[in-house]
Amino acid sequence: MEKIYHIGVEATLDVIGGKWKPIILCHLGNGPLRTGELRRRIPTITQKMLTQQLRELEEDEIIVRKVYNQVPPKVEYYLSDEGKTLRDLLVTMSVWGEKRVKRLQAKGQPVELLSQGHEGYLKF
Amino acid sequence: MEKIYHIGVEATLDVIGGKWKPIILCHLGNGPLRTGELRRRIPTITQKMLTQQLRELEEDEIIVRKVYNQVPPKVEYYLSDEGKTLRDLLVTMSVWGEKRVKRLQAKGQPVELLSQGHEGYLKF
DNA sequence: CCCATTAGGCACTTTTAAGTAACTATATGA
DNA sequence: TCATATAGTTACTTAAAAGTGCCTAATGGG
C-alpha cells in the first residue's frame, strides 16, 4: 500500500517515532554496536522490541545490519549514510526538548531528564 | 506521576508526536485559527481528535485557547511563545522528511507527500 | 415554536503499539 | 555429553491511540 504523508514532518516521525527508536539511534550515533551491547545500554528494552525496532530501522535504510559468520553469532548495527543525516536533526530536537524540560523544572513541574546529571548516560 | 525522559528528543516527541499534532501545529503556524476553520483545513480529522489534541497542546502550553463570549461560540487557537519556538524545529524536521520522500520516490517506492504539487496545501 | 449555527462532551469500539514468556540454532570447551 | 554464549523467533496478553455515533448549550431569525 502506498504511504501518504500530508507534510514532511510525518515522514520524519514515521522513521524516528515510537518509544525506542530515538534512544537506539542516539546510541548508534557514536559508532557500530553489537546487539548485546545495545541491550546492555538500554536495560529496560525487551529482546523483542530491540529486534523489532532494529529491523524497522534497517528496512527504512536508516541503519545497516552486519552479520559476521561466527558462532556464537556476532551482529553489528551502524548508521547508514541517510542515518547519519539524522544525527544533526536528533541533536536539534534534543536541544529543544532539553530547553523545555528546564523550563518545566523551573516552574516546579515533576519532570526528569536522565541524560542530565547522570554522567555518561547518553550523548543526546 | 513524574515524567521521565532518557534524552531530550523524548520530551520533544512527547509534545509533537502523534497522528495530528504536527498537522495542527503547521496550520497554526500562520496565525490564529478558529476551531471550524481548523476542521475545514484538516478534513479527515474527527471532532473528537481535534478537540483532544488541541486540549493536550494547550495543557503543554504550546498553544493558547482564546474564548470569545459569544453565541454561537467563537474560540481561537494560536501558538504560545514556546509554541513559536517549535516552528523552526518543525520546519527542520519537514526538510529532512521531504528529502527522504524524494529519495524514496527516486527509487521508485510508493510514497506521496501531499504538500508537494498540491499547491496551497500546507506551508511545511 | 423551531431551526441553524458553533464548539464540544461522552460512551463505546477498533486498531496499533508495546510487553511477557518460553523457545531455537550452533560451534566451543570442560 | 552437556552447559555456555549470542542473536533471534513465536504466540499470546496488555495498554495506549485513534475512530464512531450521538448528545448538549445558547441565541438570533423566520
mmCIF file of C-alpha atoms (C1' of nucleotides) in Angstrom:
data_model
loop_
_atom_site.group_PDB
_atom_site.id
_atom_site.type_symbol
_atom_site.label_atom_id
_atom_site.label_comp_id
_atom_site.label_asym_id
_atom_site.label_seq_id
_atom_site.Cartn_x
_atom_site.Cartn_y
_atom_site.Cartn_z
ATOM 1 C CA MET A 1 0.000 0.000 0.000
ATOM 2 C CA GLU A 2 1.182 3.475 -0.784
ATOM 3 C CA LYS A 3 2.378 5.632 2.049
ATOM 4 C CA ILE A 4 0.817 9.060 2.112
ATOM 5 C CA TYR A 5 2.052 11.987 4.155
ATOM 6 C CA HIS A 6 0.475 15.407 4.465
ATOM 7 C CA ILE A 7 3.688 17.167 5.352
ATOM 8 C CA GLY A 8 7.380 16.401 5.665
ATOM 9 C CA VAL A 9 7.313 16.068 9.442
ATOM 10 C CA GLU A 10 5.158 12.992 9.122
ATOM 11 C CA ALA A 11 7.738 11.227 7.012
ATOM 12 C CA THR A 12 10.323 12.083 9.636
ATOM 13 C CA LEU A 13 8.202 10.900 12.533
ATOM 14 C CA ASP A 14 7.406 7.732 10.643
ATOM 15 C CA VAL A 15 11.095 6.907 10.804
ATOM 16 C CA ILE A 16 12.127 8.096 14.256
ATOM 17 C CA GLY A 17 8.812 7.859 16.112
ATOM 18 C CA GLY A 18 7.978 5.373 18.817
ATOM 19 C CA LYS A 19 9.230 4.634 22.247
ATOM 20 C CA TRP A 20 12.638 3.192 21.444
ATOM 21 C CA LYS A 21 13.917 4.406 18.088
ATOM 22 C CA PRO A 22 15.319 7.742 19.225
ATOM 23 C CA ILE A 23 17.173 6.020 22.029
ATOM 24 C CA ILE A 24 18.571 3.341 19.751
ATOM 25 C CA LEU A 25 19.648 5.895 17.187
ATOM 26 C CA CYS A 26 21.360 8.005 19.811
ATOM 27 C CA HIS A 27 23.374 5.035 20.980
ATOM 28 C CA LEU A 28 24.336 4.180 17.429
ATOM 29 C CA GLY A 29 25.431 7.754 16.880
ATOM 30 C CA ASN A 30 28.910 7.023 18.213
ATOM 31 C CA GLY A 31 29.734 4.087 16.003
ATOM 32 C CA PRO A 32 28.726 0.455 15.477
ATOM 33 C CA LEU A 33 27.371 -1.600 18.337
ATOM 34 C CA ARG A 34 26.649 -5.266 18.754
ATOM 35 C CA THR A 35 23.173 -6.404 19.728
ATOM 36 C CA GLY A 36 24.167 -7.338 23.241
ATOM 37 C CA GLU A 37 25.941 -4.057 23.798
ATOM 38 C CA LEU A 38 22.838 -2.174 22.731
ATOM 39 C CA ARG A 39 20.755 -4.256 25.096
ATOM 40 C CA ARG A 40 23.144 -3.542 27.945
ATOM 41 C CA ARG A 41 22.974 0.180 27.261
ATOM 42 C CA ILE A 42 19.183 0.181 27.127
ATOM 43 C CA PRO A 43 18.475 -2.117 30.069
ATOM 44 C CA THR A 44 14.711 -1.620 30.073
ATOM 45 C CA ILE A 45 14.120 -2.611 26.450
ATOM 46 C CA THR A 46 12.998 -6.157 25.797
ATOM 47 C CA GLN A 47 14.576 -8.577 23.357
ATOM 48 C CA LYS A 48 11.581 -8.414 21.124
ATOM 49 C CA MET A 49 11.289 -4.647 20.964
ATOM 50 C CA LEU A 50 15.002 -4.247 20.333
ATOM 51 C CA THR A 51 14.994 -6.677 17.425
ATOM 52 C CA GLN A 52 11.740 -5.306 16.059
ATOM 53 C CA GLN A 53 12.869 -1.700 16.096
ATOM 54 C CA LEU A 54 16.254 -2.593 14.623
ATOM 55 C CA ARG A 55 14.505 -4.458 11.820
ATOM 56 C CA GLU A 56 12.294 -1.488 11.054
ATOM 57 C CA LEU A 57 15.215 0.921 11.055
ATOM 58 C CA GLU A 58 17.065 -1.428 8.740
ATOM 59 C CA GLU A 59 14.024 -1.713 6.474
ATOM 60 C CA ASP A 60 13.888 2.076 6.361
ATOM 61 C CA GLU A 61 17.585 2.107 5.447
ATOM 62 C CA ILE A 62 18.500 4.176 8.469
ATOM 63 C CA ILE A 63 20.837 1.589 9.903
ATOM 64 C CA VAL A 64 22.886 -1.265 8.487
ATOM 65 C CA ARG A 65 22.928 -4.761 9.922
ATOM 66 C CA LYS A 66 26.244 -6.528 9.505
ATOM 67 C CA VAL A 67 26.331 -10.221 10.258
ATOM 68 C CA TYR A 68 29.656 -11.909 10.992
ATOM 69 C CA ASN A 69 29.619 -15.552 10.123
ATOM 70 C CA GLN A 70 30.616 -16.858 13.521
ATOM 71 C CA VAL A 71 29.412 -18.981 16.341
ATOM 72 C CA PRO A 72 28.247 -17.727 18.715
ATOM 73 C CA PRO A 73 26.696 -15.147 16.405
ATOM 74 C CA LYS A 74 28.035 -11.634 16.085
ATOM 75 C CA VAL A 75 25.901 -8.885 14.590
ATOM 76 C CA GLU A 76 26.739 -5.215 14.412
ATOM 77 C CA TYR A 77 24.487 -2.288 13.708
ATOM 78 C CA TYR A 78 25.566 1.110 12.481
ATOM 79 C CA LEU A 79 24.082 4.210 10.897
ATOM 80 C CA SER A 80 23.724 4.256 7.118
ATOM 81 C CA ASP A 81 24.562 7.406 5.186
ATOM 82 C CA GLU A 82 20.966 8.562 5.484
ATOM 83 C CA GLY A 83 21.019 7.578 9.130
ATOM 84 C CA LYS A 84 23.980 9.841 9.717
ATOM 85 C CA THR A 85 21.996 12.781 8.367
ATOM 86 C CA LEU A 86 19.536 12.090 11.147
ATOM 87 C CA ARG A 87 22.113 12.818 13.814
ATOM 88 C CA ASP A 88 22.007 16.575 13.392
ATOM 89 C CA LEU A 89 18.246 16.506 13.374
ATOM 90 C CA LEU A 90 18.114 14.428 16.543
ATOM 91 C CA VAL A 91 20.544 16.799 18.194
ATOM 92 C CA THR A 92 18.384 19.773 17.228
ATOM 93 C CA MET A 93 15.309 18.023 18.543
ATOM 94 C CA SER A 94 17.122 17.165 21.742
ATOM 95 C CA VAL A 95 18.204 20.722 22.312
ATOM 96 C CA TRP A 96 14.601 21.886 22.066
ATOM 97 C CA GLY A 97 13.473 19.139 24.408
ATOM 98 C CA GLU A 98 16.165 19.927 26.940
ATOM 99 C CA LYS A 99 15.176 23.575 26.985
ATOM 100 C CA ARG A 100 11.594 22.577 27.520
ATOM 101 C CA VAL A 101 12.464 20.282 30.404
ATOM 102 C CA LYS A 102 14.464 23.048 32.069
ATOM 103 C CA ARG A 103 11.545 25.419 31.644
ATOM 104 C CA LEU A 104 9.164 22.919 33.221
ATOM 105 C CA GLN A 105 11.563 22.188 36.059
ATOM 106 C CA ALA A 106 11.963 25.901 36.700
ATOM 107 C CA LYS A 107 8.207 26.026 37.093
ATOM 108 C CA GLY A 108 8.414 23.260 39.646
ATOM 109 C CA GLN A 109 6.795 20.591 37.499
ATOM 110 C CA PRO A 110 7.782 16.961 38.099
ATOM 111 C CA VAL A 111 9.932 16.198 35.067
ATOM 112 C CA GLU A 112 13.263 14.478 34.879
ATOM 113 C CA LEU A 113 15.762 14.114 32.083
ATOM 114 C CA LEU A 114 18.046 11.206 32.812
ATOM 115 C CA SER A 115 20.732 12.383 30.395
ATOM 116 C CA GLN A 116 21.302 15.358 32.683
ATOM 117 C CA GLY A 117 23.291 14.806 35.834
ATOM 118 C CA HIS A 118 23.691 11.097 35.230
ATOM 119 C CA GLU A 119 27.103 11.394 33.614
ATOM 120 C CA GLY A 120 27.984 9.267 30.659
ATOM 121 C CA TYR A 121 24.430 8.251 30.104
ATOM 122 C CA LEU A 122 23.783 9.394 26.562
ATOM 123 C CA LYS A 123 25.262 11.999 24.259
ATOM 124 C CA PHE A 124 21.979 13.482 23.124
ATOM 125 C CA MET B 1 3.235 10.991 38.390
ATOM 126 C CA GLU B 2 6.638 12.243 37.388
ATOM 127 C CA LYS B 3 7.551 12.290 33.757
ATOM 128 C CA ILE B 4 10.884 10.726 32.999
ATOM 129 C CA TYR B 5 12.790 11.087 29.755
ATOM 130 C CA HIS B 6 16.042 9.428 28.789
ATOM 131 C CA ILE B 7 17.040 12.067 26.290
ATOM 132 C CA GLY B 8 15.817 15.421 25.040
ATOM 133 C CA VAL B 9 14.217 14.005 21.890
ATOM 134 C CA GLU B 10 11.693 12.186 24.004
ATOM 135 C CA ALA B 11 10.484 15.391 25.597
ATOM 136 C CA THR B 12 10.109 16.843 22.120
ATOM 137 C CA LEU B 13 8.238 13.854 20.754
ATOM 138 C CA ASP B 14 6.017 13.870 23.798
ATOM 139 C CA VAL B 15 4.809 17.279 22.698
ATOM 140 C CA ILE B 16 4.643 16.989 18.907
ATOM 141 C CA GLY B 17 4.155 13.249 18.494
ATOM 142 C CA GLY B 18 1.014 11.547 17.331
ATOM 143 C CA LYS B 19 -1.010 11.495 14.168
ATOM 144 C CA TRP B 20 -2.445 15.000 14.218
ATOM 145 C CA LYS B 21 -0.311 17.362 16.274
ATOM 146 C CA PRO B 22 2.265 18.212 13.620
ATOM 147 C CA ILE B 23 -0.508 18.973 11.154
ATOM 148 C CA ILE B 24 -2.387 21.140 13.629
ATOM 149 C CA LEU B 25 0.760 22.998 14.579
ATOM 150 C CA CYS B 26 1.643 23.643 10.967
ATOM 151 C CA HIS B 27 -1.761 25.150 10.315
ATOM 152 C CA LEU B 28 -1.453 27.337 13.386
ATOM 153 C CA GLY B 29 1.961 28.480 12.221
ATOM 154 C CA ASN B 30 0.429 31.274 10.143
ATOM 155 C CA GLY B 31 -1.663 32.887 12.826
ATOM 156 C CA PRO B 32 -4.759 32.204 14.934
ATOM 157 C CA LEU B 33 -7.493 29.951 13.642
ATOM 158 C CA ARG B 34 -10.987 29.197 14.834
ATOM 159 C CA THR B 35 -11.996 25.621 15.572
ATOM 160 C CA GLY B 36 -14.172 25.319 12.495
ATOM 161 C CA GLU B 37 -11.503 26.718 10.234
ATOM 162 C CA LEU B 38 -9.029 24.167 11.546
ATOM 163 C CA ARG B 39 -11.546 21.422 10.929
ATOM 164 C CA ARG B 40 -12.095 22.618 7.386
ATOM 165 C CA ARG B 41 -8.365 22.638 6.714
ATOM 166 C CA ILE B 42 -7.912 19.155 8.131
ATOM 167 C CA PRO B 43 -10.971 17.474 6.622
ATOM 168 C CA THR B 44 -10.114 13.966 7.730
ATOM 169 C CA ILE B 45 -9.722 14.716 11.420
ATOM 170 C CA THR B 46 -12.673 13.971 13.643
ATOM 171 C CA GLN B 47 -14.299 16.369 16.089
ATOM 172 C CA LYS B 48 -13.071 14.345 18.986
ATOM 173 C CA MET B 49 -9.461 14.063 17.895
ATOM 174 C CA LEU B 50 -9.261 17.743 17.033
ATOM 175 C CA THR B 51 -10.545 18.811 20.430
ATOM 176 C CA GLN B 52 -8.451 16.242 22.226
ATOM 177 C CA GLN B 53 -5.209 17.215 20.546
ATOM 178 C CA LEU B 54 -5.910 20.919 20.990
ATOM 179 C CA ARG B 55 -6.527 20.310 24.683
ATOM 180 C CA GLU B 56 -3.244 18.468 25.047
ATOM 181 C CA LEU B 57 -1.316 21.147 23.201
ATOM 182 C CA GLU B 58 -2.926 23.749 25.428
ATOM 183 C CA GLU B 59 -2.104 21.725 28.521
ATOM 184 C CA ASP B 60 1.501 21.562 27.324
ATOM 185 C CA GLU B 61 1.446 25.335 26.850
ATOM 186 C CA ILE B 62 2.247 25.078 23.171
ATOM 187 C CA ILE B 63 -0.916 26.804 22.042
ATOM 188 C CA VAL B 64 -3.341 29.271 23.607
ATOM 189 C CA ARG B 65 -7.109 28.867 23.602
ATOM 190 C CA LYS B 66 -8.975 32.126 23.468
ATOM 191 C CA VAL B 67 -12.706 32.009 24.093
ATOM 192 C CA TYR B 68 -14.897 34.872 22.915
ATOM 193 C CA ASN B 69 -18.004 35.209 24.984
ATOM 194 C CA GLN B 70 -20.492 34.983 22.148
ATOM 195 C CA VAL B 71 -23.311 32.894 20.857
ATOM 196 C CA PRO B 72 -22.817 30.938 18.740
ATOM 197 C CA PRO B 73 -19.439 30.255 20.370
ATOM 198 C CA LYS B 74 -16.183 31.539 18.967
ATOM 199 C CA VAL B 75 -12.881 30.036 20.002
ATOM 200 C CA GLU B 76 -9.483 30.811 18.568
ATOM 201 C CA TYR B 77 -6.244 28.914 18.902
ATOM 202 C CA TYR B 78 -2.778 30.291 18.389
ATOM 203 C CA LEU B 79 0.831 29.426 19.151
ATOM 204 C CA SER B 80 2.205 30.432 22.546
ATOM 205 C CA ASP B 81 5.713 31.827 22.824
ATOM 206 C CA GLU B 82 7.075 28.355 23.370
ATOM 207 C CA GLY B 83 4.910 27.128 20.522
ATOM 208 C CA LYS B 84 6.522 29.624 18.196
ATOM 209 C CA THR B 85 9.937 28.195 19.003
ATOM 210 C CA LEU B 86 8.606 24.912 17.671
ATOM 211 C CA ARG B 87 8.090 26.343 14.217
ATOM 212 C CA ASP B 88 11.759 26.315 13.287
ATOM 213 C CA LEU B 89 12.113 22.815 14.586
ATOM 214 C CA LEU B 90 9.107 21.600 12.624
ATOM 215 C CA VAL B 91 10.495 23.234 9.506
ATOM 216 C CA THR B 92 13.839 21.495 10.027
ATOM 217 C CA MET B 93 12.087 18.192 10.555
ATOM 218 C CA SER B 94 9.989 18.742 7.449
ATOM 219 C CA VAL B 95 13.019 19.485 5.325
ATOM 220 C CA TRP B 96 14.559 16.186 6.355
ATOM 221 C CA GLY B 97 11.305 14.356 5.679
ATOM 222 C CA GLU B 98 10.922 15.932 2.268
ATOM 223 C CA LYS B 99 14.423 14.915 1.277
ATOM 224 C CA ARG B 100 13.669 11.404 2.390
ATOM 225 C CA VAL B 101 10.466 11.248 0.397
ATOM 226 C CA LYS B 102 12.268 12.444 -2.705
ATOM 227 C CA ARG B 103 14.922 9.811 -2.174
ATOM 228 C CA LEU B 104 12.313 7.095 -1.844
ATOM 229 C CA GLN B 105 10.425 8.326 -4.892
ATOM 230 C CA ALA B 106 13.621 8.386 -6.887
ATOM 231 C CA LYS B 107 13.995 4.725 -6.007
ATOM 232 C CA GLY B 108 10.504 4.073 -7.290
ATOM 233 C CA GLN B 109 8.932 3.390 -3.923
ATOM 234 C CA PRO B 110 5.234 4.170 -3.472
ATOM 235 C CA VAL B 111 5.340 7.294 -1.303
ATOM 236 C CA GLU B 112 3.428 10.503 -1.689
ATOM 237 C CA LEU B 113 3.780 13.847 0.024
ATOM 238 C CA LEU B 114 0.560 15.803 -0.350
ATOM 239 C CA SER B 115 2.200 19.135 0.400
ATOM 240 C CA GLN B 116 4.148 18.767 -2.835
ATOM 241 C CA GLY B 117 2.359 19.528 -6.066
ATOM 242 C CA HIS B 118 -0.949 20.199 -4.373
ATOM 243 C CA GLU B 119 -0.499 23.972 -4.208
ATOM 244 C CA GLY B 120 -1.590 25.878 -1.154
ATOM 245 C CA TYR B 121 -1.950 22.763 0.892
ATOM 246 C CA LEU B 122 0.381 23.412 3.787
ATOM 247 C CA LYS B 123 3.427 25.558 4.358
ATOM 248 C CA PHE B 124 5.560 22.882 5.918
ATOM 249 C "C1'" DC C 1 -42.128 27.469 18.143
ATOM 250 C "C1'" DC C 2 -38.426 25.644 15.749
ATOM 251 C "C1'" DC C 3 -34.324 25.568 13.240
ATOM 252 C "C1'" DA C 4 -29.470 26.782 12.121
ATOM 253 C "C1'" DT C 5 -25.018 27.768 13.969
ATOM 254 C "C1'" DT C 6 -20.700 26.695 16.780
ATOM 255 C "C1'" DA C 7 -17.785 24.251 19.929
ATOM 256 C "C1'" DG C 8 -17.545 20.410 22.353
ATOM 257 C "C1'" DG C 9 -18.761 16.230 25.575
ATOM 258 C "C1'" DC C 10 -19.487 11.159 26.333
ATOM 259 C "C1'" DA C 11 -19.781 6.106 25.875
ATOM 260 C "C1'" DC C 12 -18.199 2.778 23.190
ATOM 261 C "C1'" DT C 13 -15.404 0.085 19.518
ATOM 262 C "C1'" DT C 14 -11.452 -0.711 16.727
ATOM 263 C "C1'" DT C 15 -6.729 -0.514 15.721
ATOM 264 C "C1'" DT C 16 -1.956 -0.142 16.727
ATOM 265 C "C1'" DA C 17 1.983 -0.322 19.872
ATOM 266 C "C1'" DA C 18 4.313 -2.398 23.448
ATOM 267 C "C1'" DG C 19 5.279 -6.070 26.796
ATOM 268 C "C1'" DT C 20 5.740 -11.201 28.503
ATOM 269 C "C1'" DA C 21 7.395 -15.712 28.475
ATOM 270 C "C1'" DA C 22 9.059 -19.529 26.526
ATOM 271 C "C1'" DC C 23 11.540 -21.368 22.555
ATOM 272 C "C1'" DT C 24 15.516 -22.193 18.607
ATOM 273 C "C1'" DA C 25 20.303 -22.800 16.495
ATOM 274 C "C1'" DT C 26 25.246 -23.992 16.827
ATOM 275 C "C1'" DA C 27 30.417 -24.216 17.452
ATOM 276 C "C1'" DT C 28 33.296 -24.251 21.514
ATOM 277 C "C1'" DG C 29 35.404 -26.050 25.537
ATOM 278 C "C1'" DA C 30 35.024 -28.686 30.172
ATOM 279 C "C1'" DT D 1 27.822 -35.358 26.784
ATOM 280 C "C1'" DC D 2 26.465 -31.061 28.274
ATOM 281 C "C1'" DA D 3 26.488 -26.227 29.666
ATOM 282 C "C1'" DT D 4 27.718 -21.538 27.570
ATOM 283 C "C1'" DA D 5 27.288 -17.652 24.811
ATOM 284 C "C1'" DT D 6 24.781 -14.910 21.203
ATOM 285 C "C1'" DA D 7 21.065 -13.333 18.387
ATOM 286 C "C1'" DG D 8 16.776 -14.154 17.361
ATOM 287 C "C1'" DT D 9 11.676 -16.027 16.849
ATOM 288 C "C1'" DT D 10 6.862 -17.023 18.066
ATOM 289 C "C1'" DA D 11 2.320 -16.987 20.286
ATOM 290 C "C1'" DC D 12 -0.018 -14.502 23.396
ATOM 291 C "C1'" DT D 13 -1.529 -10.538 26.525
ATOM 292 C "C1'" DT D 14 -1.990 -5.773 27.872
ATOM 293 C "C1'" DA D 15 -2.082 -0.950 27.186
ATOM 294 C "C1'" DA D 16 -2.423 3.143 24.517
ATOM 295 C "C1'" DA D 17 -4.058 5.729 20.480
ATOM 296 C "C1'" DA D 18 -7.464 6.691 17.277
ATOM 297 C "C1'" DG D 19 -12.203 6.418 15.385
ATOM 298 C "C1'" DT D 20 -17.641 6.310 15.571
ATOM 299 C "C1'" DG D 21 -22.081 7.945 16.647
ATOM 300 C "C1'" DC D 22 -24.926 10.517 19.077
ATOM 301 C "C1'" DC D 23 -25.762 14.184 22.611
ATOM 302 C "C1'" DT D 24 -25.686 19.303 24.747
ATOM 303 C "C1'" DA D 25 -25.934 24.601 25.302
ATOM 304 C "C1'" DA D 26 -27.480 29.176 23.844
ATOM 305 C "C1'" DT D 27 -29.198 32.717 20.929
ATOM 306 C "C1'" DG D 28 -30.952 35.052 16.786
ATOM 307 C "C1'" DG D 29 -34.015 34.716 12.804
ATOM 308 C "C1'" DG D 30 -38.130 33.036 10.261
#
